[in-house]
Tab-separated table of C-alpha atoms and ligand atoms in Angstrom:
chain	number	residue	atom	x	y	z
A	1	UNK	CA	0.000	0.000	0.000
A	2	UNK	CA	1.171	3.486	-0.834
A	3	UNK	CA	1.185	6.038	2.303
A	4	UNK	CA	1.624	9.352	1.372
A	5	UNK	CA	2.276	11.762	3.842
A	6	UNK	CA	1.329	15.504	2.461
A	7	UNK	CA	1.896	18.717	4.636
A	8	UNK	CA	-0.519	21.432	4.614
A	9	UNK	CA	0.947	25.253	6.090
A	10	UNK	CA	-1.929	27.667	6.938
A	11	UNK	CA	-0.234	31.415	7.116
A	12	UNK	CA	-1.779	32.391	10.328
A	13	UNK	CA	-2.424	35.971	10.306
A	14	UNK	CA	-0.503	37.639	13.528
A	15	UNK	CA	-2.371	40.333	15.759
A	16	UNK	CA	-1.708	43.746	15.306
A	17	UNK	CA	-0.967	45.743	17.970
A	18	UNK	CA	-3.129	48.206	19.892
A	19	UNK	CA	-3.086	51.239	21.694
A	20	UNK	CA	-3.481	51.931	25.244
A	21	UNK	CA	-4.817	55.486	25.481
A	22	UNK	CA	-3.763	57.273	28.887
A	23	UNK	CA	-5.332	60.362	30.112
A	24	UNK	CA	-6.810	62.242	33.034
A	25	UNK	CA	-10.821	62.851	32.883
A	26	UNK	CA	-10.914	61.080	29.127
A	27	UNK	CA	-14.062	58.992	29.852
A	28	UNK	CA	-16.484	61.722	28.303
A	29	UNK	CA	-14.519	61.005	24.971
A	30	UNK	CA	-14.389	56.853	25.056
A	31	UNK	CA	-17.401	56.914	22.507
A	32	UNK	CA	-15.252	58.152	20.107
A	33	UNK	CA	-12.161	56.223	21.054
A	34	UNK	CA	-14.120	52.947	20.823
A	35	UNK	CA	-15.775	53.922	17.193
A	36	UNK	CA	-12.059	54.743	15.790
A	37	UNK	CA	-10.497	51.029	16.760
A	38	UNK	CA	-13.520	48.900	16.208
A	39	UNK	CA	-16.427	48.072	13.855
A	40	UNK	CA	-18.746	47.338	16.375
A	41	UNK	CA	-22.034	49.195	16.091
A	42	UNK	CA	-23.588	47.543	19.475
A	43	UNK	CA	-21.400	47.031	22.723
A	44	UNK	CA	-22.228	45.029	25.927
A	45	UNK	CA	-20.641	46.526	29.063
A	46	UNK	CA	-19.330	44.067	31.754
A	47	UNK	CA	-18.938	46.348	35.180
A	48	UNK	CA	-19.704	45.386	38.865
A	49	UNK	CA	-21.786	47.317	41.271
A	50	UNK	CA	-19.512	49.478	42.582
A	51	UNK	CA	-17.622	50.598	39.487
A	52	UNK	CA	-20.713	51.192	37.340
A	53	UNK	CA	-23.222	53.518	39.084
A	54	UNK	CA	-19.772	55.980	39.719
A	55	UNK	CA	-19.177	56.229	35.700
A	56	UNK	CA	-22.195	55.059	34.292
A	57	UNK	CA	-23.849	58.529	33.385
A	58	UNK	CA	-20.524	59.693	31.608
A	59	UNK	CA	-19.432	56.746	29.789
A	60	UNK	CA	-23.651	56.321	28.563
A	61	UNK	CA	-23.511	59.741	27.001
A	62	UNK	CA	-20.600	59.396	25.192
A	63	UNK	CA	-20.941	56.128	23.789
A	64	UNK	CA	-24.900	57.580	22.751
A	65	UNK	CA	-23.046	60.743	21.269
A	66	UNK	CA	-20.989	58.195	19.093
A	67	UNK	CA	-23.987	56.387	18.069
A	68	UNK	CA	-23.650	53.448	19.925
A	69	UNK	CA	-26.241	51.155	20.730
A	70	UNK	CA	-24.945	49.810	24.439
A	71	UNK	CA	-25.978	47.689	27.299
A	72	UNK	CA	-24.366	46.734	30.546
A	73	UNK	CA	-24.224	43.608	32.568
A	74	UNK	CA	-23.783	43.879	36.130
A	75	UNK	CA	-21.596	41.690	38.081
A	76	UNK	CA	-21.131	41.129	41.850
A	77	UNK	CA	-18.198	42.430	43.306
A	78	UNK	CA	-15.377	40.251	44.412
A	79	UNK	CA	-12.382	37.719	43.351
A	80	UNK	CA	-14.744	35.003	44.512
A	81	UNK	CA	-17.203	36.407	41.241
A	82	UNK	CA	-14.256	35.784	38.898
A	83	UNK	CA	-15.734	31.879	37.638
A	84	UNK	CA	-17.720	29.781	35.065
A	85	UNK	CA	-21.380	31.299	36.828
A	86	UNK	CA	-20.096	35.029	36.006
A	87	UNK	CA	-18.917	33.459	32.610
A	88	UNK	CA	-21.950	31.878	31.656
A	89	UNK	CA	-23.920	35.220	32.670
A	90	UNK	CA	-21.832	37.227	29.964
A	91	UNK	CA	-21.946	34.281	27.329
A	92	UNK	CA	-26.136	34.405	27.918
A	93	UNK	CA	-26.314	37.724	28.042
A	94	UNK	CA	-24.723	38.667	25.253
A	95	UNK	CA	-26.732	35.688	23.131
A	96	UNK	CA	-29.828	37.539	24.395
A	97	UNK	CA	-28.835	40.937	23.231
A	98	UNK	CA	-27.800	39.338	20.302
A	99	UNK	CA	-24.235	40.356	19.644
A	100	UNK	CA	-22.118	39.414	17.192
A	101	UNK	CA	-18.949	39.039	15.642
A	102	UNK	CA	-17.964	42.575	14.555
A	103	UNK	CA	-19.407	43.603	17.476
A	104	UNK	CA	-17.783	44.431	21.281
A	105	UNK	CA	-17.558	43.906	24.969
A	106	UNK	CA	-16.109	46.617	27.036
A	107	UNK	CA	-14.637	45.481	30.582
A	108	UNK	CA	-15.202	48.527	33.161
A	109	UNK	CA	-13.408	47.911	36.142
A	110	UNK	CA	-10.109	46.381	37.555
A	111	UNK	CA	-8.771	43.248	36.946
A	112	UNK	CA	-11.449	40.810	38.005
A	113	UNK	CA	-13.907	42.442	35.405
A	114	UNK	CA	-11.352	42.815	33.122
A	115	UNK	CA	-9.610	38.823	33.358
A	116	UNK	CA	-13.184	37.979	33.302
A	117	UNK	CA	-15.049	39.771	30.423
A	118	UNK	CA	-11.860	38.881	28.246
A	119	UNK	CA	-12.556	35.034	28.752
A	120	UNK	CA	-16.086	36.042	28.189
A	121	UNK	CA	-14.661	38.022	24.838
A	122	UNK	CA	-12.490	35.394	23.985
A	123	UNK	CA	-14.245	32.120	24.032
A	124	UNK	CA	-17.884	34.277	22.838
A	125	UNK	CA	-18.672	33.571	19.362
A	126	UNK	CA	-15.163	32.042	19.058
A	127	UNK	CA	-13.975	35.494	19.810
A	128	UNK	CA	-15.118	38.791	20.057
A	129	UNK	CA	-13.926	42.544	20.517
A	130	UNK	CA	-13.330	44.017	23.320
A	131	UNK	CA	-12.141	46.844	25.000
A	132	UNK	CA	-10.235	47.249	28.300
A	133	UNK	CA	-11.558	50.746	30.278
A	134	UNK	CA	-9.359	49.623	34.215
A	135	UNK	CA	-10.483	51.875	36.714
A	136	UNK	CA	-7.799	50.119	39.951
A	137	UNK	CA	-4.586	50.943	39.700
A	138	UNK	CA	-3.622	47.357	39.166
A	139	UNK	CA	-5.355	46.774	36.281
A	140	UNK	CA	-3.757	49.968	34.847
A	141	UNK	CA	-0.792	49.504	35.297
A	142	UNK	CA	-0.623	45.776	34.739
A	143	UNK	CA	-4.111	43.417	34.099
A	144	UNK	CA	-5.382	45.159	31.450
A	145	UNK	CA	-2.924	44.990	28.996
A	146	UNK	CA	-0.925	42.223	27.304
A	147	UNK	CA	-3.668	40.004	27.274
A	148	UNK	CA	-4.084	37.176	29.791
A	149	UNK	CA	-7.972	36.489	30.518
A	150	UNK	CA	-9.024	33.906	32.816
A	151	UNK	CA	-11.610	32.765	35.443
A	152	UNK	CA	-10.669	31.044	38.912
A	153	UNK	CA	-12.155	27.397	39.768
A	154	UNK	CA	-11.959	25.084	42.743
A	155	UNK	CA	-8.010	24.379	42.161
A	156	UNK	CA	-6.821	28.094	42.031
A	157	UNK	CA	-6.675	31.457	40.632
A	158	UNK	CA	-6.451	31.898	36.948
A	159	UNK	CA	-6.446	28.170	36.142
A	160	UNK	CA	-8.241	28.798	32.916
A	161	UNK	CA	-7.925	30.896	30.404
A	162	UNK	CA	-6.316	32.250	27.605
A	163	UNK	CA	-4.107	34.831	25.639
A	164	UNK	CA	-6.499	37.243	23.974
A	165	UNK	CA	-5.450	41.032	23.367
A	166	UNK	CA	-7.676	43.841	23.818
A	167	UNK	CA	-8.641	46.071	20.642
A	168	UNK	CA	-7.683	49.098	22.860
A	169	UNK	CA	-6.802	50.143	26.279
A	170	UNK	CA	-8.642	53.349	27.762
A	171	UNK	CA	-7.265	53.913	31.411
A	172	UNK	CA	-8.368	57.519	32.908
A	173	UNK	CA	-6.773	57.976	36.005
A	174	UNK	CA	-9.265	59.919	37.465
A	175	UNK	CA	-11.203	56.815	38.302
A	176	UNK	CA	-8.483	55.892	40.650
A	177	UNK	CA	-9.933	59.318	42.848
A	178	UNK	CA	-12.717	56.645	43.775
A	179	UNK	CA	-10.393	54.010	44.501
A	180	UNK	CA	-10.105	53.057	48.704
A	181	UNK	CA	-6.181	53.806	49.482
A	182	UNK	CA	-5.786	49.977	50.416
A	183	UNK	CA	-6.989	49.022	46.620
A	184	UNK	CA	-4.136	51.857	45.411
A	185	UNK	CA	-1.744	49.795	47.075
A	186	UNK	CA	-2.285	46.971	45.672
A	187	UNK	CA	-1.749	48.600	42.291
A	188	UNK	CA	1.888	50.608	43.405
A	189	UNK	CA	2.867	47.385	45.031
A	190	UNK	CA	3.116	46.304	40.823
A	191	UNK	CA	4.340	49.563	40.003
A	192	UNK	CA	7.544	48.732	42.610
A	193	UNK	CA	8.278	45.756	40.874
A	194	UNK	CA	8.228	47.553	37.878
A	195	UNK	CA	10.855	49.725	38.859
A	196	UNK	CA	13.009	46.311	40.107
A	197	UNK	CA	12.703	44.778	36.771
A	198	UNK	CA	13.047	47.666	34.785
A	199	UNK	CA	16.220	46.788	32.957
A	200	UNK	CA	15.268	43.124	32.412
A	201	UNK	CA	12.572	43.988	30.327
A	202	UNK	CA	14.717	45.480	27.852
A	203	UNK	CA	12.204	48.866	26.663
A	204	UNK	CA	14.492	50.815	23.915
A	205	UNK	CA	15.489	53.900	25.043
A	206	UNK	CA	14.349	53.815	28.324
A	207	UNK	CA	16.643	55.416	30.666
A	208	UNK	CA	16.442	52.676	33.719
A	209	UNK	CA	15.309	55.597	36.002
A	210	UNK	CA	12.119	54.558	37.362
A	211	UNK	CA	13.561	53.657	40.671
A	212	UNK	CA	14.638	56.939	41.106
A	213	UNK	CA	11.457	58.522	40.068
A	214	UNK	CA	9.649	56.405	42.858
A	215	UNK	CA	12.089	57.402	45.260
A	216	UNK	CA	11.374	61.406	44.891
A	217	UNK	CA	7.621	61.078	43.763
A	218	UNK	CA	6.342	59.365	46.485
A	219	UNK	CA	4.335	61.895	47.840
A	220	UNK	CA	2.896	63.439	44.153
A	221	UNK	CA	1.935	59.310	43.936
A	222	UNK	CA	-0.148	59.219	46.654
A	223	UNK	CA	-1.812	62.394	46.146
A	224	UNK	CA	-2.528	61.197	42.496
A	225	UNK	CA	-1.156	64.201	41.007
A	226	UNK	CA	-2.150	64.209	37.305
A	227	UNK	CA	1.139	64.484	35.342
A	228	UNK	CA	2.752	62.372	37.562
A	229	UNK	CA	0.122	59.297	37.394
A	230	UNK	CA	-0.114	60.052	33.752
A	231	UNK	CA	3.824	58.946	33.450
A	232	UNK	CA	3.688	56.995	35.650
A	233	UNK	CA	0.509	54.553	33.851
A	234	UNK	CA	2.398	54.977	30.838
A	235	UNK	CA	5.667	54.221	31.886
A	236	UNK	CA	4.145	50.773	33.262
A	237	UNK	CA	2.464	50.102	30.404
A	238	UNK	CA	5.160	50.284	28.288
A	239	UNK	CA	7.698	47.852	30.363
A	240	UNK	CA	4.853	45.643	30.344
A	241	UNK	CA	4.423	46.011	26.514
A	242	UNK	CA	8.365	45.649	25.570
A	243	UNK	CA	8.012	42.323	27.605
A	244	UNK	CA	4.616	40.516	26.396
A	245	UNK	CA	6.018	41.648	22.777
A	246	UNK	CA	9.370	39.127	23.611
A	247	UNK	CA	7.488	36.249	24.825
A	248	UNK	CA	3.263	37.054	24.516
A	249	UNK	CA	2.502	33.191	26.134
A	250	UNK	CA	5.431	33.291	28.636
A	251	UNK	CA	7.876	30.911	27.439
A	252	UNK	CA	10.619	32.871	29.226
A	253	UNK	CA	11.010	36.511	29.697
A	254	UNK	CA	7.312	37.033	30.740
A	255	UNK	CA	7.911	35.111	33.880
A	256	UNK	CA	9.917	38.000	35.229
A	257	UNK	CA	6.359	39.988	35.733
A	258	UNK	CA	5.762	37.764	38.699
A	259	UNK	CA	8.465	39.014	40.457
A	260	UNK	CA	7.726	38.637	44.531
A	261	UNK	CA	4.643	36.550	43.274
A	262	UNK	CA	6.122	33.402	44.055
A	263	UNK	CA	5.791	34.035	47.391
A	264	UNK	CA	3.432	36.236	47.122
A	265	UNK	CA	0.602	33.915	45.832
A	266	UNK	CA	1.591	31.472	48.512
A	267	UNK	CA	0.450	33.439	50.973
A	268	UNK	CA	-3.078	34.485	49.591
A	269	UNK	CA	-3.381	30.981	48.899
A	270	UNK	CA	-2.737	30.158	52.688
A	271	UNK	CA	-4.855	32.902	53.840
A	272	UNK	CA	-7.953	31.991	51.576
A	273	UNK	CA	-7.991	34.879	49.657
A	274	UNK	CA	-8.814	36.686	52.603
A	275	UNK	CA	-7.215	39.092	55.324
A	276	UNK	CA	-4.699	39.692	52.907
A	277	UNK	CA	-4.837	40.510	49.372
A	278	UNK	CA	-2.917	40.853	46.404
A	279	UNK	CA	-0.523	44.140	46.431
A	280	UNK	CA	0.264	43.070	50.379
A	281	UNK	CA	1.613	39.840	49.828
A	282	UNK	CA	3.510	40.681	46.574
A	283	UNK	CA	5.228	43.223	49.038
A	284	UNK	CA	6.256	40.594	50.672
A	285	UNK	CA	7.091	38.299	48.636
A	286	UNK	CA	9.512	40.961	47.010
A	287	UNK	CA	11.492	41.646	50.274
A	288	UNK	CA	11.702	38.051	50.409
A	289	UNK	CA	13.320	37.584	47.037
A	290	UNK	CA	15.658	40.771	48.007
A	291	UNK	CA	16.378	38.642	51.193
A	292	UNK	CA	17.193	35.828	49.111
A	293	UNK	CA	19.132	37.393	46.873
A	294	UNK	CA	21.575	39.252	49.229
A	295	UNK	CA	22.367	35.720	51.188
A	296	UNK	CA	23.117	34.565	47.578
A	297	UNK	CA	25.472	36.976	47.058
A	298	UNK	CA	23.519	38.107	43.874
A	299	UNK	CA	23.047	41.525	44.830
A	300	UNK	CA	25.407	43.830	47.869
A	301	UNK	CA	23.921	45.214	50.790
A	302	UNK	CA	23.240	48.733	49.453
A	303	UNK	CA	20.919	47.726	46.666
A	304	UNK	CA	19.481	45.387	49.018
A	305	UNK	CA	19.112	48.065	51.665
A	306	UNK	CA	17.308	50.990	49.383
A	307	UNK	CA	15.127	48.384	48.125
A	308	UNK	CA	13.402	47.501	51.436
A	309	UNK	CA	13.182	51.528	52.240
A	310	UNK	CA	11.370	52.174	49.214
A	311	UNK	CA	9.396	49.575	49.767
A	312	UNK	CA	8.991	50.456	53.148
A	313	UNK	CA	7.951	54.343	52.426
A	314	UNK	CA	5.397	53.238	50.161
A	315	UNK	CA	3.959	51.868	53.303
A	316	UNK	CA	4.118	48.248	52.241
A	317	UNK	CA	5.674	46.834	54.875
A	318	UNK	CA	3.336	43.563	56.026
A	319	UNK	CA	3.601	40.883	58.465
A	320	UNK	CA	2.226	37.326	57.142
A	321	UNK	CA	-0.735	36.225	59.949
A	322	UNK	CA	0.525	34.331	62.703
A	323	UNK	CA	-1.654	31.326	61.154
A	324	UNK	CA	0.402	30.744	58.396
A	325	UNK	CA	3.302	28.525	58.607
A	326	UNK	CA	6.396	27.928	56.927
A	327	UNK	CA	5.520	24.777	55.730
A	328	UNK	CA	2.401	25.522	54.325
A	329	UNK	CA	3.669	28.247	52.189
A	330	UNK	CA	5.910	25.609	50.433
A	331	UNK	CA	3.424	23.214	50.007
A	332	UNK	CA	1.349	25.966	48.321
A	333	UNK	CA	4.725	26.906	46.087
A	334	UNK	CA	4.658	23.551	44.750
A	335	UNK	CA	1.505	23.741	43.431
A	336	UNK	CA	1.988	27.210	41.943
A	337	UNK	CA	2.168	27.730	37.936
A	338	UNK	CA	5.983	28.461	38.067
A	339	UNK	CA	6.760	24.836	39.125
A	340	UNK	CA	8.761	23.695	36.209
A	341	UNK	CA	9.724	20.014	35.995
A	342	UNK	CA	9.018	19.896	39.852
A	343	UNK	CA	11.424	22.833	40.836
A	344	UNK	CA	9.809	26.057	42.009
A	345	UNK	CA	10.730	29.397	40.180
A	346	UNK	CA	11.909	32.569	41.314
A	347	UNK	CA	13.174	35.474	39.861
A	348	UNK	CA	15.654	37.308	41.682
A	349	UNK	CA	17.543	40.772	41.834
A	350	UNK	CA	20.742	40.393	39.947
A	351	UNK	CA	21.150	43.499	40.111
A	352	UNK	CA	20.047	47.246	40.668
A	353	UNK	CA	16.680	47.059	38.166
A	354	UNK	CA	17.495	43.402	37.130
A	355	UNK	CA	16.251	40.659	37.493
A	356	UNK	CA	16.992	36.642	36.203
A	357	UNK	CA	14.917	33.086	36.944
A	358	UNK	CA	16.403	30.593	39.301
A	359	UNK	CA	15.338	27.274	39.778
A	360	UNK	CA	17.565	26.557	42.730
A	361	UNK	CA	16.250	28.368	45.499
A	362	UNK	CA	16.406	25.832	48.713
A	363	UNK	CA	13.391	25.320	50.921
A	364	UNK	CA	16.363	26.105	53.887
A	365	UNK	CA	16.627	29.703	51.797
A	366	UNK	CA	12.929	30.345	51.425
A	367	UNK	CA	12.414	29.453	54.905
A	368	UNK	CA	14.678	32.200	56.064
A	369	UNK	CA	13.332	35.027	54.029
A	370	UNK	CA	9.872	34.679	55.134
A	371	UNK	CA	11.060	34.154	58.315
A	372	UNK	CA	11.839	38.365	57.814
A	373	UNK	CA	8.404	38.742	57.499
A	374	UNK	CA	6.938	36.711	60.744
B	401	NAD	P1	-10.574	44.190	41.692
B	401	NAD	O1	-10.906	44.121	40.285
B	401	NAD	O2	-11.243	43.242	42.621
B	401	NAD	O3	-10.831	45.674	42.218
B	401	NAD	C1	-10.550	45.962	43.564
B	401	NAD	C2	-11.754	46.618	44.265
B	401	NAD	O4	-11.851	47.970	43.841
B	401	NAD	C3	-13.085	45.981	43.949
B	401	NAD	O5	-13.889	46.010	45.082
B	401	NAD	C4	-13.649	46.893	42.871
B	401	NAD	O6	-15.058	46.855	42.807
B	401	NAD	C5	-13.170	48.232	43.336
B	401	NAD	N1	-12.982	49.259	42.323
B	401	NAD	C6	-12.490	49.116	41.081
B	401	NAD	N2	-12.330	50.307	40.493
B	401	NAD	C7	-12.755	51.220	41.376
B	401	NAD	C8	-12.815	52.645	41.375
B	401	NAD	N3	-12.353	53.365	40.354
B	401	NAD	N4	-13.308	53.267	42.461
B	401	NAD	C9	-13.715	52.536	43.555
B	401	NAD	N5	-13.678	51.212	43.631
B	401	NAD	C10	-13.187	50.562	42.552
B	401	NAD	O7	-9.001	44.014	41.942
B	401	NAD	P2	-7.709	44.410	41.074
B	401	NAD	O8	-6.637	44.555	42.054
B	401	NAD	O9	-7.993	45.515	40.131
B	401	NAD	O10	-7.461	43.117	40.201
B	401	NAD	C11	-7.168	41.878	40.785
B	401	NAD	C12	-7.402	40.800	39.747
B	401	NAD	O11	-6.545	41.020	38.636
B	401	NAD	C13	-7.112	39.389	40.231
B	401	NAD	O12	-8.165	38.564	39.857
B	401	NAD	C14	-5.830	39.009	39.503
B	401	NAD	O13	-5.743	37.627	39.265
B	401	NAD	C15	-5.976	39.788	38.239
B	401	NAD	N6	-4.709	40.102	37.556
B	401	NAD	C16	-4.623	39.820	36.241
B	401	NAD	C17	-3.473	40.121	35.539
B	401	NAD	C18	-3.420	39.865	34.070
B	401	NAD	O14	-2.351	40.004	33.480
B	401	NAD	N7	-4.518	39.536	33.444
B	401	NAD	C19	-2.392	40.724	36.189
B	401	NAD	C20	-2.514	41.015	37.549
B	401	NAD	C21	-3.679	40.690	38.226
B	402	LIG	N1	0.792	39.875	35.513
B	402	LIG	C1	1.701	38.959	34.903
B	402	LIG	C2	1.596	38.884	33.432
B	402	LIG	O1	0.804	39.560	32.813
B	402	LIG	O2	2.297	38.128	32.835
């Protein structure tokens, strides 16, 4: 018998990229902004019930003035929110309003809407416009762009999901005027490690300053002055971009965005996703790493030293509860997405603003860095 064996390519046409449009008190204009990056003629808005009675009046009168037909789903607030029910609710609501493929769904809100509605986008219709509009810090800075999407289930956080790009990022930062001061945390505990990774993610021209702009902006930071968020956003935005556009699906150089998360998810695992949240144990789970990389000789004591103040003066210094134990938080390592062929991944300060993976961190060494934070 005759076997033939014939071989078929199919050019697979690459995403383009897309903008992320920074600005202060720019929601009045997203109508427009939406109409000039998509064809979509109706739009389904995924908020939660916080977020969408603040901005609902503004964003409805723009997208009306652009001649959008609109409506708006309404999600509970919370992490615990972010699974297949929620899913399901966009997928059926969105088959009710009859959506469809050149249309769009517009995420309103930090990450959880955002990781949420861009599974929803993603998987609805076999994919579906949509537009990122974060209104935390967070997803600012970090969630809402480069295009991970996902939904938690009974094994973990972000277990499924998938890589699907937005067709445009609108962040204003006045919607961070709203935000409670422990959510902004969360969000500048990111933009920290952005300055600690800076060089490592390789952005041409950048000047590798950003630690030093932390260090004498502190205060303009916390009192969300406009110019200075405005940089800042953008700034974060664009580290994050020069990364996803080495390695989109994480193959190598992405994995550096997770640094202090190694730790850091450990202990919101341990804690049940509650008492302590994101931005708190990323804080530290990046002293730890510092800790770990100083005893490794990787980095000398001065670098280490400025690294704990700033994080320190951001007012980030935490404690993990009492009721966590060492030995827990490895067990909950193990498990985490960075295991690779059964070793745990870190990445570690190398040097001032870089960063490299190790697979060789000892449970002895982990041990004794979170013992810092007991
Ligand atoms: P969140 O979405 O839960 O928002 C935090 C709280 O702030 C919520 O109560 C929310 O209702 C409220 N809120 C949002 N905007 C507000 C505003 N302008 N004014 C007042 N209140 C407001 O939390 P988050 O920190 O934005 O995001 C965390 C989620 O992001 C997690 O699920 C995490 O897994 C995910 N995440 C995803 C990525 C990614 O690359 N996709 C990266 C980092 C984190
Ligand atoms: N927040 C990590 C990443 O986007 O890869």
């Amino acid at each position: 018998m005759y076997i033939e064996t014939v071989n078929v390519e199919i050019p697979v046409i690459k995403p383009t990229s897309y903008p992320i449009i920074i600005g202060n008190n720019i929601l009045k204009d997203i109508g427009n902004a939406i109409k000039q990056n998509t064809k979509a003629k109706k739009l389904l808005i995924v908020s939660n019930k916080i977020i969408y009675p603040i901005f609902k009046d503004e964003i409805s009168s723009s997208l009306k003035q652009a001649g959008f037909e609109f409506e708006a789903l309404i999600l509970e607030d919370g992490e615990k929110y972010k699974n297949i029910d929620s899913l399901q609710g966009i997928w059926n609501k969105a088959l009710e309003y009859k959506l469809e493929r050149k249309d769009a769904i517009v995420a309103l809100g930090g990450g959880v809407v955002g990781d949420i509605t861009g599974f929803a986008a993603a998987s609805y219709l076999r994919g579906i416009d949509f537009i990122q509009v974060p209104t935390t810090l967070l997803a600012q800075v970090d969630s809402s762009v480069g295009g991970k999407v996902a939904i938690n289930n009974d094994f973990g956080k972000n277990l499924v999901g998938a890589f699907y790009q937005p067709k445009l990022v609108y962040a204003d930062i006045k919607t961070l005027k709203f935000l409670p001061e422990k959510e902004l945390k969360v969000g500048l505990a990111e933009v920290l490690k952005y300055g600690f990774i800076e060089k490592t993610c390789r952005l041409k021209d950048s000047q590798n300053n950003f630690i030093e702009f932390l260090q004498n902006n502190k205060d303009k930071i916390y009192s969300l002055n406009e110019g200075i968020m405005i940089n800042l956003v953008k700034h974060c935005c664009k580290l994050k971009a020069a990364v996803v556009n080495q390695d989109e699906k994480e193959a190598g150089l992405r994995a550096i965005l997770n640094f202090g998360h190694t730790i850091g998810h450990a202990i919101e695992k341990c804690s049940n996703y509650q008492g302590i949240n994101h931005g708190e144990a990323v804080a530290i789970g990046m002293k730890s790493v510092f800790s770990i990389a100083f005893k490794k000789g990787l980095i000398n004591e001065n670098y280490y030293n400025e690294s704990i103040k700033l994080i320190n003066e951001y007012k980030l210094d935490y404690k993990i509860p009492e009721s966590i134990s060492t030995k827990s938080l490895l067990e909950a390592m193990s498990f985490d997405k960075k295991v690779q062929s059964g070793k745990v991944i870190f990445v570690l300060s190398t040097n001032k603003a870089e960063v490299s993976i190790f697979n060789d961190v000892s449970d002895e060494q982990i041990a004794k860095a979170i013992k810092l934070s007991k």
